[in-house]
Short mmCIF file of C-alpha atoms in Angstrom, two decimals:
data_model
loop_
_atom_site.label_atom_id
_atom_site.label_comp_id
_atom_site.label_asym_id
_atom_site.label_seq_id
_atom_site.Cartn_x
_atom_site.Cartn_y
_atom_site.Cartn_z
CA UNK A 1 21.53 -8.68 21.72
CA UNK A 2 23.77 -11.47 21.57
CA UNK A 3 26.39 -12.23 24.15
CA UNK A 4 29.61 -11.21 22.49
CA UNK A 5 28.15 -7.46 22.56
CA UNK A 6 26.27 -7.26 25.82
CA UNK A 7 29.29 -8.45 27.04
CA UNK A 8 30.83 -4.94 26.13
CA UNK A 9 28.19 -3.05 26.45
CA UNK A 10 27.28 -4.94 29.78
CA UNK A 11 29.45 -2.44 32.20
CA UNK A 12 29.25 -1.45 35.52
CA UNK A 13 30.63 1.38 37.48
CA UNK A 14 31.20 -0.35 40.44
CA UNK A 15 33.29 -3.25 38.89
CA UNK A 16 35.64 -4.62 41.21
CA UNK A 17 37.92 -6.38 38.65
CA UNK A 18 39.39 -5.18 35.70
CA UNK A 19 38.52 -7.04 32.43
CA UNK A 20 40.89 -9.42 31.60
CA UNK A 21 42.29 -8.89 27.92
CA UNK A 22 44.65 -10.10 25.29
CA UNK A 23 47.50 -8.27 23.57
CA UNK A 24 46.01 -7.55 20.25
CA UNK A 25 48.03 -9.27 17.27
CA UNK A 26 48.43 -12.37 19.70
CA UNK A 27 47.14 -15.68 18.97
CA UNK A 28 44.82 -16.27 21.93
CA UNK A 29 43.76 -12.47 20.79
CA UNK A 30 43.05 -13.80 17.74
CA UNK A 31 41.16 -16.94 19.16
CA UNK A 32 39.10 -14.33 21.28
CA UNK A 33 37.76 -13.00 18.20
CA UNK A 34 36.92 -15.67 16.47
CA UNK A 35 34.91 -17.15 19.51
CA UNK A 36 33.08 -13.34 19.69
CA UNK A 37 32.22 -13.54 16.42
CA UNK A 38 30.80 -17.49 16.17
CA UNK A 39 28.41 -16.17 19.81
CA UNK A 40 27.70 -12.58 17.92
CA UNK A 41 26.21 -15.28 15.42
CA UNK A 42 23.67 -16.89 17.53
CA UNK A 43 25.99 -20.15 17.87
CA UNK A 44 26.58 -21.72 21.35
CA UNK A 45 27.05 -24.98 19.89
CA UNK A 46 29.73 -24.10 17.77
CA UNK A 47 31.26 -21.46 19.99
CA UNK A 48 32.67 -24.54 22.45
CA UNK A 49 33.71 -26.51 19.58
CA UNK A 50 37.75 -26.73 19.66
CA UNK A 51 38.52 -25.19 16.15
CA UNK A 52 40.38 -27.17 13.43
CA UNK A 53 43.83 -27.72 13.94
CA UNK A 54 44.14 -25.80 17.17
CA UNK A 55 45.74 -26.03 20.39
CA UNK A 56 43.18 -27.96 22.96
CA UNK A 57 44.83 -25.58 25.96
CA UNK A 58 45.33 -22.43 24.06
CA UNK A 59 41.45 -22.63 23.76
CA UNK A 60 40.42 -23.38 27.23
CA UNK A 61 42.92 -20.68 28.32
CA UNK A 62 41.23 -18.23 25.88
CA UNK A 63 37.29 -19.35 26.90
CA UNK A 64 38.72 -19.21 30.64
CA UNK A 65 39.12 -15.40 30.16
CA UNK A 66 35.86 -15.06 28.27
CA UNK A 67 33.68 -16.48 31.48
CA UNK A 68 36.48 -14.76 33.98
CA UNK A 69 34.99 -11.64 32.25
CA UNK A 70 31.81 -12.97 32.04
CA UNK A 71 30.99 -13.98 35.82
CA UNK A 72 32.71 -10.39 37.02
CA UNK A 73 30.25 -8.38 35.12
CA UNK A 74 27.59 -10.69 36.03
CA UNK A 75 28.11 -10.83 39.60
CA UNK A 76 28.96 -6.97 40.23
CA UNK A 77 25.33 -6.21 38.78
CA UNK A 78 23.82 -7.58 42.44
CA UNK A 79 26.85 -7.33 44.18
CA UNK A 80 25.14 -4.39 46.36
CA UNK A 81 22.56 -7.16 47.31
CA UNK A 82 24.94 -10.19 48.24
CA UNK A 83 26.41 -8.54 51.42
CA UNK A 84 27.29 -10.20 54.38
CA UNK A 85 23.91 -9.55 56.51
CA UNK A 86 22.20 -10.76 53.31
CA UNK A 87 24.10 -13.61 51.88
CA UNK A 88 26.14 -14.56 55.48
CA UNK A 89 27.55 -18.04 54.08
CA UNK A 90 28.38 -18.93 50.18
CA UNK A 91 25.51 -21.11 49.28
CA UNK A 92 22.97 -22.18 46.44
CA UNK A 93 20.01 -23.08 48.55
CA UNK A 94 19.58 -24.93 51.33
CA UNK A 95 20.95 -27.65 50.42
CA UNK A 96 24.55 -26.41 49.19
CA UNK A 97 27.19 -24.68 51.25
CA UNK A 98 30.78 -23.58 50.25
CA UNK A 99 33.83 -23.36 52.29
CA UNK A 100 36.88 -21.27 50.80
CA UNK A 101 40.17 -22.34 50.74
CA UNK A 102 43.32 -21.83 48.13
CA UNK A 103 46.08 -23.81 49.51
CA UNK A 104 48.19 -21.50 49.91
CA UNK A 105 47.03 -18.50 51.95
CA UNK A 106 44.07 -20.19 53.17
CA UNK A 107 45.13 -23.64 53.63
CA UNK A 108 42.01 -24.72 55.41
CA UNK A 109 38.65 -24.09 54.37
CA UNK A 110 36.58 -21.45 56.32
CA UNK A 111 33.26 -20.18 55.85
CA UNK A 112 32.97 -17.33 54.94
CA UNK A 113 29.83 -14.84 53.29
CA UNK A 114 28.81 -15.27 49.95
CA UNK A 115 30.36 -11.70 48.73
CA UNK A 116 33.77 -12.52 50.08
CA UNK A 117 33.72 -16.36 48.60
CA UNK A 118 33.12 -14.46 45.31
CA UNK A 119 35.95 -12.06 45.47
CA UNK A 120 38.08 -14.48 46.22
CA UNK A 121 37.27 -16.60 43.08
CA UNK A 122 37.98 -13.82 40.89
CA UNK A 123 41.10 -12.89 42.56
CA UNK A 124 42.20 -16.15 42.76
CA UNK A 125 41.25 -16.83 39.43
CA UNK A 126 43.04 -14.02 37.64
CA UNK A 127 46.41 -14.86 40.13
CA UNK A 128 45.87 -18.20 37.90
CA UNK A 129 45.67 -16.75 34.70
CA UNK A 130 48.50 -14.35 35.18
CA UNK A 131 50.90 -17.74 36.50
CA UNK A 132 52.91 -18.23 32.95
CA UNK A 133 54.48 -21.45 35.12
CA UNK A 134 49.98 -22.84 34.58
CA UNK A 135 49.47 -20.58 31.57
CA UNK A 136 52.43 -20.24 29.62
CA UNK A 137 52.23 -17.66 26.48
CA UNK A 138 52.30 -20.37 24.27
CA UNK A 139 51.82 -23.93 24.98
CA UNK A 140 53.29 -26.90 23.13
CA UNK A 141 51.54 -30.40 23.08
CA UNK A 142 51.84 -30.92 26.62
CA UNK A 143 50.39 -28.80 29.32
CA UNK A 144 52.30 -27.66 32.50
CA UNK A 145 51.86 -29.38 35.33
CA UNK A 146 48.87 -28.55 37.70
CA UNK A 147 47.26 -27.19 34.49
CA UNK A 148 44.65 -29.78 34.49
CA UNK A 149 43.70 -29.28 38.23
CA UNK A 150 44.06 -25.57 37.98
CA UNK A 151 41.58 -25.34 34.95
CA UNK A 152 39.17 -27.83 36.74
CA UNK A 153 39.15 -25.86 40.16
CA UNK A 154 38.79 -22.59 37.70
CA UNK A 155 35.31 -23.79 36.31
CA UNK A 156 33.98 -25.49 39.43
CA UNK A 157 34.26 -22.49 41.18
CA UNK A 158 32.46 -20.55 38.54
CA UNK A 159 29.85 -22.69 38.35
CA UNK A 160 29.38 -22.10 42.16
CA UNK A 161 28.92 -18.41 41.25
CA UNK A 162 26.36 -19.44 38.79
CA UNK A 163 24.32 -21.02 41.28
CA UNK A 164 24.30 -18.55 43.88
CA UNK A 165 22.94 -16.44 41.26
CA UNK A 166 20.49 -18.29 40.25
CA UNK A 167 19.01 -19.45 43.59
CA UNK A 168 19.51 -16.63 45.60
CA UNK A 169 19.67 -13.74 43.92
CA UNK A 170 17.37 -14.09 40.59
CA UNK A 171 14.12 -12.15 41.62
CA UNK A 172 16.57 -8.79 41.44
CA UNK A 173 18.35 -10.04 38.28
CA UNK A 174 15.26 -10.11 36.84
CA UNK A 175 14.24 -6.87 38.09
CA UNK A 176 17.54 -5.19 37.22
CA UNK A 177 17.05 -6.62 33.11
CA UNK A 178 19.99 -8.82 33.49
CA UNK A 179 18.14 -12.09 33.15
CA UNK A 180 19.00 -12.70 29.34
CA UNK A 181 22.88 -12.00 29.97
CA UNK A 182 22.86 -14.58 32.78
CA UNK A 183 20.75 -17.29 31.08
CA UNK A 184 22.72 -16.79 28.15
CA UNK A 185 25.73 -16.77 30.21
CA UNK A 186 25.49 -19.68 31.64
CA UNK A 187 24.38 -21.50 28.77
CA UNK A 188 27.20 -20.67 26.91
CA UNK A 189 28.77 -21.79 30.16
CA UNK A 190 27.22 -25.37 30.58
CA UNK A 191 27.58 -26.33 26.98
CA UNK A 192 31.28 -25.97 27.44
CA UNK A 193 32.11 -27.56 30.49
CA UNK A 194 30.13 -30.22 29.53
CA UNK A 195 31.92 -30.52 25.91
CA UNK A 196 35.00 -31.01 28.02
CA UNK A 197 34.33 -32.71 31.15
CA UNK A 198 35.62 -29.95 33.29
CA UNK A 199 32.77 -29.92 35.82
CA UNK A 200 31.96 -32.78 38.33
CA UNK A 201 27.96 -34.23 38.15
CA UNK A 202 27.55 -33.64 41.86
CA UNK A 203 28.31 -30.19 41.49
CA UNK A 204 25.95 -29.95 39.11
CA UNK A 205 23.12 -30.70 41.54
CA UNK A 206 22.52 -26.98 42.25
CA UNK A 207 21.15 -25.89 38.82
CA UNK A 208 19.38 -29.56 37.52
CA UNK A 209 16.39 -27.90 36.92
CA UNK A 210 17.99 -25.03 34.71
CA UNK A 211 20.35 -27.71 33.02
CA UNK A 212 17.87 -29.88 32.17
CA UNK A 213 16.16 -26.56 30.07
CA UNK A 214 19.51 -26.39 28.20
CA UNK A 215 19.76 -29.69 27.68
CA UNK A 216 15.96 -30.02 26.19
CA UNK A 217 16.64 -27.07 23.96
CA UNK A 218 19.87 -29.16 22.44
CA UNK A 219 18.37 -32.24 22.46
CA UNK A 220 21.06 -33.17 24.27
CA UNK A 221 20.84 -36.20 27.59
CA UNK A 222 21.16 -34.11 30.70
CA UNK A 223 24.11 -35.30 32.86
CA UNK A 224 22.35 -34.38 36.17
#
């Protein structure tokens, strides 16, 4: 099945965010549908490309909803697993802990359990996307300010939801048959970070091993 689909097939009863959409007969509507069609064809590689003669932003805004969509449906799938008493601290291994903090609410970073750290992305993530002072309707040829940061901050901290995924909970992803949606996933998900810098080596680290798959199977130098 290829990603566009599961993606709306791929639903959950206990979802804990609503889908973010666009209005149909918009533009960034539009761009959603042309990006579901180029994954529905098998096409990763092209999928991340900017299109011809479009708006650089426009299209990160657009993919930003795609993955916001993406990492909901992913995470909710073991969400009854990641509870506090399981998951007490946001983490991918050992070796990688996460503090939370939004500067504005939570101006200092706290620790708190891996559940919570990922509610909190998603809610501060769609606060973000619903800001029309970061993402305007329409953008002209120069972003807002804080747009930059904002979309940087946006895909670091999805990555981070990636990785707990993948190192702590991917024994019952595999058992609950959602392996190919989150390998596919975050495929999709590495190739475009990586086609526009939006994602920091060292935070990387987490998922080398995985990376370096994806980056074998593109013949592509891995930047980990």
């Amino acid at each position: 099945m290829r990603i566009a689909q599961a993606l709306d097939n791929f639903i959950f009863p206990t979802a804990k965010f609503t889908k973010c959409k666009f209005a149909d007969g918009s533009h960034r509507f539009e761009l959603h549908q042309q990006l579901l069609a180029t994954l529905n064809a098998g096409d990763l590689s092209s999928a991340v490309k900017l299109p011809p003669g479009e708006n650089p932003y426009e299209f990160v805004t657009t993919n930003i909803v795609f993955f916001f969509n993406s990492v909901n449906l992913l995470f909710d799938s073991v969400s009854d697993f990641c509870t506090p008493e399981t998951c007490p601290v946001m983490s991918a291994g050992p070796e990688y802990k996460y503090l939370w903090a939004d500067g504005k609410n939570t101006r200092k970073p706290v620790s708190v359990c891996a559940q919570q750290y990922v509610r909190n992305v998603l809610a501060w993530t769609q606060a973000l996307i619903d800001d029309s002072t970061i993402f305007p309707p329409q953008f002209d040829n120069n972003p807002p300010k804080g747009f930059k940061d904002a979309v940087k901050n946006i895909f670091k901290r999805m990555f981070r939801v990636y990785a707990h995924l993948y190192r702590h909970h991917f024994q019952k992803v595999v058992q609950l048959g959602v392996e190919p949606h989150l390998n596919t996933g975050f495929k999709h998900f590495y190739l475009f970070v990586r086609e526009y810098n939006l994602v920091d080596k060292r935070e990387l680290a987490p998922l080398a091993g995985v990376i370096v798959q994806i980056c074998q199977e593109y013949h592509i130098k891995p930047n980990v």
